[in-house]
Amino acid sequence: MERIKTVLAHWNITEFLMVERFHEQTERILCHIRTTEGDYFLRGIPCEKEEATVRGNVQAHEFLGNRRHMAPAVFSTVDGCNYFAEGGHWFYLIEYIAGKNLEEIQEDEYLLGKLAAKLHGIQGYDCPSGLKQDKSQFYDWFSEKPFKAEFDRILEELPDFTLYEQCLIHTDLGPHNAMRRDSGEVVLIDLDDAGIGSKYLDLGWAFIMQFVDFDHQTGVMRYRFDLALAFLDGYYEGRTLSRKEYELIWQGAVFTHISYMQTYGPDAVDSIWSILKYGMDQKEKLWENWCGTRQPKIF
């Protein structure tokens, strides 16, 4: 607590209540702070993270939060800095969002799609995303797995995403990273890798990672066509989704799903591979649903 008190003094915060500390088992310092002036969220990132990454994160909060109210605002210290290093951590202070996360329901996916379209249409931001867009990073993976040859064939079919539209992206668009303020406004949170990157990687993330519903106990899978269609409805409201663009979204879905295949440890790889294959098999059915039932959704 003394360390937190010392850090908060940089913002001239001397009296506060520690409401909650998150992820205490990790090296990150994430705290909900309450003061008489309002609530804040203190973030401490280990200095192993490059300063450029932290600076990009803070810039995203300033650009989307302070200027556009689409994310938590960031607060300057008494010295006029948006972040600083102390005791092995990078620290910055952002607005605490009073409200609740969006849910995996049609209404909220529709709102998330609209917010994503707004995000991708913003001009004037130039800091690159932390998301690596190069598929070559995956070619050395899974040499011991029986699906290696098929895995490599899938990689071969993925495009160079740097050749397609680059815009301001979030990199982890899902209900877990969007909140509805108590006022009703929907905002993005967790801008860790936000920046300029591929629109199709940003859009594609949910189409396998989220919309494949996997029962970890039984291994049974189902595809949430209702959520996928609602998200597309929100994103393409009043606009046409071409087959070419649809293919790019799905290629983005495959890329982003593959990028997570080693995240959960070696015991999860086979399950995540099965989810990938199942998700890819739903692409044509989702397209048929989109083409056959396209009327604006009213929630």
Short mmCIF file of C-alpha atoms in Angstrom, two decimals:
data_model
loop_
_atom_site.label_atom_id
_atom_site.label_comp_id
_atom_site.label_asym_id
_atom_site.label_seq_id
_atom_site.Cartn_x
_atom_site.Cartn_y
_atom_site.Cartn_z
CA MET A 1 0.00 0.00 0.00
CA GLU A 2 2.89 2.38 0.74
CA ARG A 3 4.18 1.91 -2.77
CA ILE A 4 0.78 2.73 -4.24
CA LYS A 5 0.63 5.83 -2.05
CA THR A 6 4.04 6.95 -3.32
CA VAL A 7 3.01 6.40 -6.94
CA LEU A 8 -0.31 8.22 -6.61
CA ALA A 9 1.49 11.26 -5.17
CA HIS A 10 2.64 11.92 -8.75
CA TRP A 11 -0.96 12.92 -9.43
CA ASN A 12 -1.23 14.78 -6.12
CA ILE A 13 -3.52 12.04 -4.79
CA THR A 14 -2.83 11.69 -1.08
CA GLU A 15 -6.14 10.43 0.30
CA PHE A 16 -7.69 7.41 -1.38
CA LEU A 17 -9.43 4.10 -0.87
CA MET A 18 -8.11 0.95 -2.55
CA VAL A 19 -11.40 -0.49 -3.80
CA GLU A 20 -9.90 -3.53 -5.53
CA ARG A 21 -6.60 -4.86 -6.83
CA PHE A 22 -6.75 -7.14 -9.87
CA HIS A 23 -4.49 -10.01 -11.02
CA GLU A 24 -2.38 -9.97 -7.88
CA GLN A 25 -0.74 -13.23 -8.95
CA THR A 26 0.95 -11.42 -11.85
CA GLU A 27 3.68 -8.77 -11.93
CA ARG A 28 1.25 -6.14 -13.17
CA ILE A 29 -0.21 -3.60 -10.76
CA LEU A 30 -3.88 -2.95 -11.55
CA CYS A 31 -5.89 -1.05 -8.96
CA HIS A 32 -9.30 0.56 -8.69
CA ILE A 33 -8.75 3.72 -6.63
CA ARG A 34 -11.48 5.88 -5.08
CA THR A 35 -10.97 9.50 -4.04
CA THR A 36 -13.27 12.35 -3.09
CA GLU A 37 -12.85 13.70 -6.64
CA GLY A 38 -13.80 10.42 -8.30
CA ASP A 39 -12.62 6.91 -9.20
CA TYR A 40 -9.47 6.03 -11.11
CA PHE A 41 -7.71 2.95 -12.45
CA LEU A 42 -3.96 2.73 -11.80
CA ARG A 43 -1.92 0.57 -14.13
CA GLY A 44 1.63 -0.57 -13.46
CA ILE A 45 3.35 -2.47 -16.27
CA PRO A 46 6.71 -4.21 -15.65
CA CYS A 47 9.59 -2.31 -17.22
CA GLU A 48 10.45 -5.39 -19.28
CA LYS A 49 7.82 -3.94 -21.60
CA GLU A 50 9.46 -1.55 -24.02
CA GLU A 51 8.70 2.10 -23.43
CA ALA A 52 7.38 2.41 -26.99
CA THR A 53 4.66 -0.12 -26.15
CA VAL A 54 3.61 1.75 -23.02
CA ARG A 55 3.76 5.08 -24.84
CA GLY A 56 1.52 3.66 -27.58
CA ASN A 57 -0.98 2.42 -24.99
CA VAL A 58 -1.12 5.80 -23.29
CA GLN A 59 -1.41 7.59 -26.66
CA ALA A 60 -4.38 5.40 -27.54
CA HIS A 61 -6.11 6.38 -24.29
CA GLU A 62 -5.41 10.05 -24.93
CA PHE A 63 -6.61 9.85 -28.55
CA LEU A 64 -9.73 7.73 -27.96
CA GLY A 65 -10.49 8.69 -24.37
CA ASN A 66 -9.56 12.31 -23.77
CA ARG A 67 -10.47 13.51 -27.27
CA ARG A 68 -13.32 11.22 -28.33
CA HIS A 69 -14.79 9.66 -25.16
CA MET A 70 -14.61 6.18 -26.76
CA ALA A 71 -12.29 4.78 -24.06
CA PRO A 72 -11.07 5.67 -20.58
CA ALA A 73 -9.29 9.03 -20.46
CA VAL A 74 -5.70 9.22 -19.24
CA PHE A 75 -4.60 11.73 -16.57
CA SER A 76 -1.38 13.75 -16.53
CA THR A 77 0.83 13.86 -13.45
CA VAL A 78 1.59 17.14 -11.70
CA ASP A 79 4.71 17.29 -13.90
CA GLY A 80 2.58 17.06 -17.05
CA CYS A 81 3.54 13.47 -17.94
CA ASN A 82 1.07 10.78 -19.00
CA TYR A 83 3.29 7.94 -17.74
CA PHE A 84 6.54 7.39 -15.86
CA ALA A 85 8.85 4.61 -14.66
CA GLU A 86 9.40 3.92 -10.97
CA GLY A 87 10.57 0.88 -9.06
CA GLY A 88 10.60 -1.44 -12.06
CA HIS A 89 7.18 -0.50 -13.41
CA TRP A 90 5.71 1.90 -15.92
CA PHE A 91 2.75 3.68 -14.33
CA TYR A 92 -0.19 5.59 -15.74
CA LEU A 93 -3.59 6.58 -14.40
CA ILE A 94 -6.82 6.31 -16.37
CA GLU A 95 -10.49 6.96 -15.84
CA TYR A 96 -12.44 4.26 -14.03
CA ILE A 97 -15.50 3.36 -16.10
CA ALA A 98 -18.63 3.09 -13.99
CA GLY A 99 -20.91 0.60 -15.68
CA LYS A 100 -20.81 -3.01 -16.83
CA ASN A 101 -19.27 -5.08 -19.57
CA LEU A 102 -21.23 -5.84 -22.68
CA GLU A 103 -22.59 -9.38 -22.80
CA GLU A 104 -22.62 -12.12 -25.43
CA ILE A 105 -26.13 -11.26 -26.57
CA GLN A 106 -27.36 -9.98 -29.93
CA GLU A 107 -28.10 -6.44 -28.78
CA ASP A 108 -24.62 -5.98 -27.38
CA GLU A 109 -22.86 -7.56 -30.36
CA TYR A 110 -24.77 -5.15 -32.60
CA LEU A 111 -23.55 -2.21 -30.49
CA LEU A 112 -20.00 -3.59 -30.55
CA GLY A 113 -20.13 -3.82 -34.35
CA LYS A 114 -21.23 -0.18 -34.57
CA LEU A 115 -18.43 0.87 -32.22
CA ALA A 116 -15.87 -1.09 -34.28
CA ALA A 117 -17.02 0.66 -37.46
CA LYS A 118 -16.63 4.02 -35.74
CA LEU A 119 -13.15 3.07 -34.51
CA HIS A 120 -11.99 1.93 -37.94
CA GLY A 121 -13.22 5.15 -39.54
CA ILE A 122 -11.16 7.46 -37.32
CA GLN A 123 -8.37 9.34 -39.07
CA GLY A 124 -5.28 11.06 -37.72
CA TYR A 125 -3.70 8.36 -35.54
CA ASP A 126 -0.24 7.11 -36.50
CA CYS A 127 1.06 4.89 -33.68
CA PRO A 128 1.42 1.26 -34.85
CA SER A 129 -0.48 -1.56 -33.16
CA GLY A 130 1.35 -4.09 -31.04
CA LEU A 131 -0.24 -6.87 -33.11
CA LYS A 132 2.26 -8.70 -35.32
CA GLN A 133 0.75 -9.17 -38.79
CA ASP A 134 3.42 -11.47 -40.24
CA LYS A 135 2.33 -15.11 -40.60
CA SER A 136 5.96 -16.28 -40.83
CA GLN A 137 6.03 -16.27 -37.01
CA PHE A 138 3.85 -19.41 -37.04
CA TYR A 139 5.72 -21.66 -39.49
CA ASP A 140 7.97 -23.22 -36.86
CA TRP A 141 5.04 -24.20 -34.66
CA PHE A 142 3.73 -27.73 -34.04
CA SER A 143 6.38 -29.77 -35.86
CA GLU A 144 5.51 -32.69 -33.54
CA LYS A 145 1.78 -32.59 -34.28
CA PRO A 146 0.04 -34.86 -36.82
CA PHE A 147 -1.84 -31.85 -38.19
CA LYS A 148 1.40 -29.98 -39.08
CA ALA A 149 1.04 -30.39 -42.85
CA GLU A 150 -2.55 -29.16 -42.80
CA PHE A 151 -1.57 -26.31 -40.49
CA ASP A 152 1.09 -25.19 -42.97
CA ARG A 153 -1.38 -25.38 -45.87
CA ILE A 154 -3.74 -23.10 -43.95
CA LEU A 155 -0.89 -20.65 -43.36
CA GLU A 156 -0.03 -20.66 -47.05
CA GLU A 157 -3.56 -19.49 -47.89
CA LEU A 158 -3.39 -16.49 -45.55
CA PRO A 159 -2.62 -13.16 -47.22
CA ASP A 160 -0.13 -10.48 -46.31
CA PHE A 161 -2.45 -8.33 -44.23
CA THR A 162 -0.18 -5.29 -44.54
CA LEU A 163 -1.34 -5.02 -48.17
CA TYR A 164 -4.92 -4.37 -47.08
CA GLU A 165 -6.62 -1.52 -45.27
CA GLN A 166 -4.71 -0.29 -42.24
CA CYS A 167 -6.62 1.72 -39.67
CA LEU A 168 -6.93 2.28 -35.94
CA ILE A 169 -7.71 -1.13 -34.43
CA HIS A 170 -8.26 -2.53 -30.95
CA THR A 171 -6.88 -6.09 -31.56
CA ASP A 172 -9.21 -7.83 -29.06
CA LEU A 173 -12.73 -6.73 -29.97
CA GLY A 174 -15.23 -8.55 -27.79
CA PRO A 175 -17.87 -7.85 -25.15
CA HIS A 176 -15.22 -8.44 -22.47
CA ASN A 177 -13.35 -5.37 -23.74
CA ALA A 178 -16.30 -3.00 -24.09
CA MET A 179 -18.36 -1.40 -21.36
CA ARG A 180 -21.66 0.40 -21.17
CA ARG A 181 -21.33 3.42 -18.94
CA ASP A 182 -24.07 4.08 -16.43
CA SER A 183 -25.08 6.86 -18.84
CA GLY A 184 -25.61 4.25 -21.60
CA GLU A 185 -22.60 5.17 -23.74
CA VAL A 186 -20.51 2.20 -24.98
CA VAL A 187 -16.72 2.50 -24.74
CA LEU A 188 -13.67 0.33 -25.36
CA ILE A 189 -11.31 -0.77 -22.59
CA ASP A 190 -7.95 -2.61 -22.44
CA LEU A 191 -6.15 -0.75 -25.23
CA ASP A 192 -2.89 -2.63 -24.63
CA ASP A 193 -2.12 -3.27 -28.33
CA ALA A 194 -4.39 -0.68 -29.95
CA GLY A 195 -2.92 1.21 -32.89
CA ILE A 196 -2.65 1.15 -36.65
CA GLY A 197 -3.06 -2.34 -38.08
CA SER A 198 -5.17 -4.55 -40.30
CA LYS A 199 -8.90 -3.93 -40.24
CA TYR A 200 -9.47 -7.58 -41.13
CA LEU A 201 -7.46 -8.95 -38.22
CA ASP A 202 -9.45 -6.72 -35.88
CA LEU A 203 -12.80 -7.77 -37.37
CA GLY A 204 -11.85 -11.41 -37.68
CA TRP A 205 -10.88 -12.07 -34.07
CA ALA A 206 -14.38 -12.96 -32.83
CA PHE A 207 -15.50 -15.17 -35.72
CA ILE A 208 -13.69 -18.21 -34.35
CA MET A 209 -12.27 -17.15 -30.99
CA GLN A 210 -15.63 -15.98 -29.65
CA PHE A 211 -18.44 -17.22 -31.85
CA VAL A 212 -17.44 -20.90 -31.59
CA ASP A 213 -19.03 -21.97 -28.31
CA PHE A 214 -16.86 -24.81 -26.94
CA ASP A 215 -17.95 -26.94 -23.98
CA HIS A 216 -14.70 -27.79 -22.19
CA GLN A 217 -16.33 -30.68 -20.32
CA THR A 218 -17.88 -32.50 -23.29
CA GLY A 219 -15.90 -31.09 -26.22
CA VAL A 220 -19.20 -30.26 -27.96
CA MET A 221 -19.12 -27.17 -30.20
CA ARG A 222 -21.79 -24.94 -31.65
CA TYR A 223 -21.55 -21.78 -33.71
CA ARG A 224 -23.22 -18.60 -32.47
CA PHE A 225 -24.65 -17.47 -35.80
CA ASP A 226 -26.97 -15.09 -33.95
CA LEU A 227 -24.05 -13.19 -32.42
CA ALA A 228 -21.96 -13.18 -35.59
CA LEU A 229 -24.87 -11.81 -37.65
CA ALA A 230 -25.65 -9.15 -35.03
CA PHE A 231 -22.00 -8.00 -35.03
CA LEU A 232 -21.98 -7.80 -38.84
CA ASP A 233 -25.30 -5.95 -38.79
CA GLY A 234 -23.82 -3.32 -36.50
CA TYR A 235 -20.57 -2.98 -38.44
CA TYR A 236 -22.08 -2.88 -41.94
CA GLU A 237 -25.22 -0.96 -41.05
CA GLY A 238 -26.31 0.76 -44.26
CA ARG A 239 -23.31 -0.59 -46.19
CA THR A 240 -22.64 -3.61 -48.39
CA LEU A 241 -20.45 -6.51 -47.34
CA SER A 242 -18.84 -7.95 -50.48
CA ARG A 243 -17.82 -11.58 -50.78
CA LYS A 244 -14.18 -10.48 -51.15
CA GLU A 245 -14.30 -8.56 -47.89
CA TYR A 246 -16.08 -11.42 -46.17
CA GLU A 247 -13.25 -13.75 -47.21
CA LEU A 248 -10.69 -11.34 -45.77
CA ILE A 249 -12.55 -11.18 -42.46
CA TRP A 250 -12.43 -14.96 -42.24
CA GLN A 251 -8.76 -15.06 -43.16
CA GLY A 252 -8.29 -12.58 -40.32
CA ALA A 253 -10.27 -14.91 -38.08
CA VAL A 254 -7.98 -17.83 -38.91
CA PHE A 255 -4.84 -15.74 -38.37
CA THR A 256 -5.92 -14.40 -34.98
CA HIS A 257 -7.11 -17.81 -33.78
CA ILE A 258 -3.76 -19.36 -34.75
CA SER A 259 -1.95 -16.58 -32.88
CA TYR A 260 -3.59 -17.82 -29.65
CA MET A 261 -2.87 -21.52 -30.16
CA GLN A 262 0.11 -21.59 -27.80
CA THR A 263 -1.30 -19.16 -25.25
CA TYR A 264 -2.99 -21.73 -23.02
CA GLY A 265 -0.18 -24.28 -22.86
CA PRO A 266 0.62 -27.52 -24.74
CA ASP A 267 -2.32 -29.45 -23.28
CA ALA A 268 -4.80 -27.06 -24.93
CA VAL A 269 -3.32 -27.10 -28.44
CA ASP A 270 -5.35 -30.03 -29.77
CA SER A 271 -8.62 -28.52 -28.52
CA ILE A 272 -7.80 -25.15 -30.03
CA TRP A 273 -6.93 -26.85 -33.33
CA SER A 274 -10.32 -28.59 -33.29
CA ILE A 275 -12.03 -25.26 -32.64
CA LEU A 276 -10.17 -23.74 -35.58
CA LYS A 277 -11.28 -26.50 -37.95
CA TYR A 278 -14.88 -26.39 -36.70
CA GLY A 279 -14.97 -22.60 -37.02
CA MET A 280 -13.64 -22.65 -40.56
CA ASP A 281 -16.37 -25.12 -41.51
CA GLN A 282 -19.04 -22.54 -40.52
CA LYS A 283 -17.91 -19.85 -42.96
CA GLU A 284 -20.21 -20.76 -45.85
CA LYS A 285 -23.24 -21.28 -43.64
CA LEU A 286 -22.75 -17.87 -42.04
CA TRP A 287 -22.48 -16.29 -45.50
CA GLU A 288 -25.71 -17.98 -46.55
CA ASN A 289 -27.42 -16.68 -43.42
CA TRP A 290 -26.11 -13.17 -44.07
CA CYS A 291 -27.23 -13.13 -47.70
CA GLY A 292 -30.58 -14.77 -47.01
CA THR A 293 -31.85 -12.79 -44.05
CA ARG A 294 -30.35 -9.33 -44.39
CA GLN A 295 -32.77 -6.86 -42.97
CA PRO A 296 -31.62 -4.20 -40.50
CA LYS A 297 -31.95 -5.51 -36.98
CA ILE A 298 -33.95 -3.48 -34.47
CA PHE A 299 -33.11 -4.43 -30.88
#
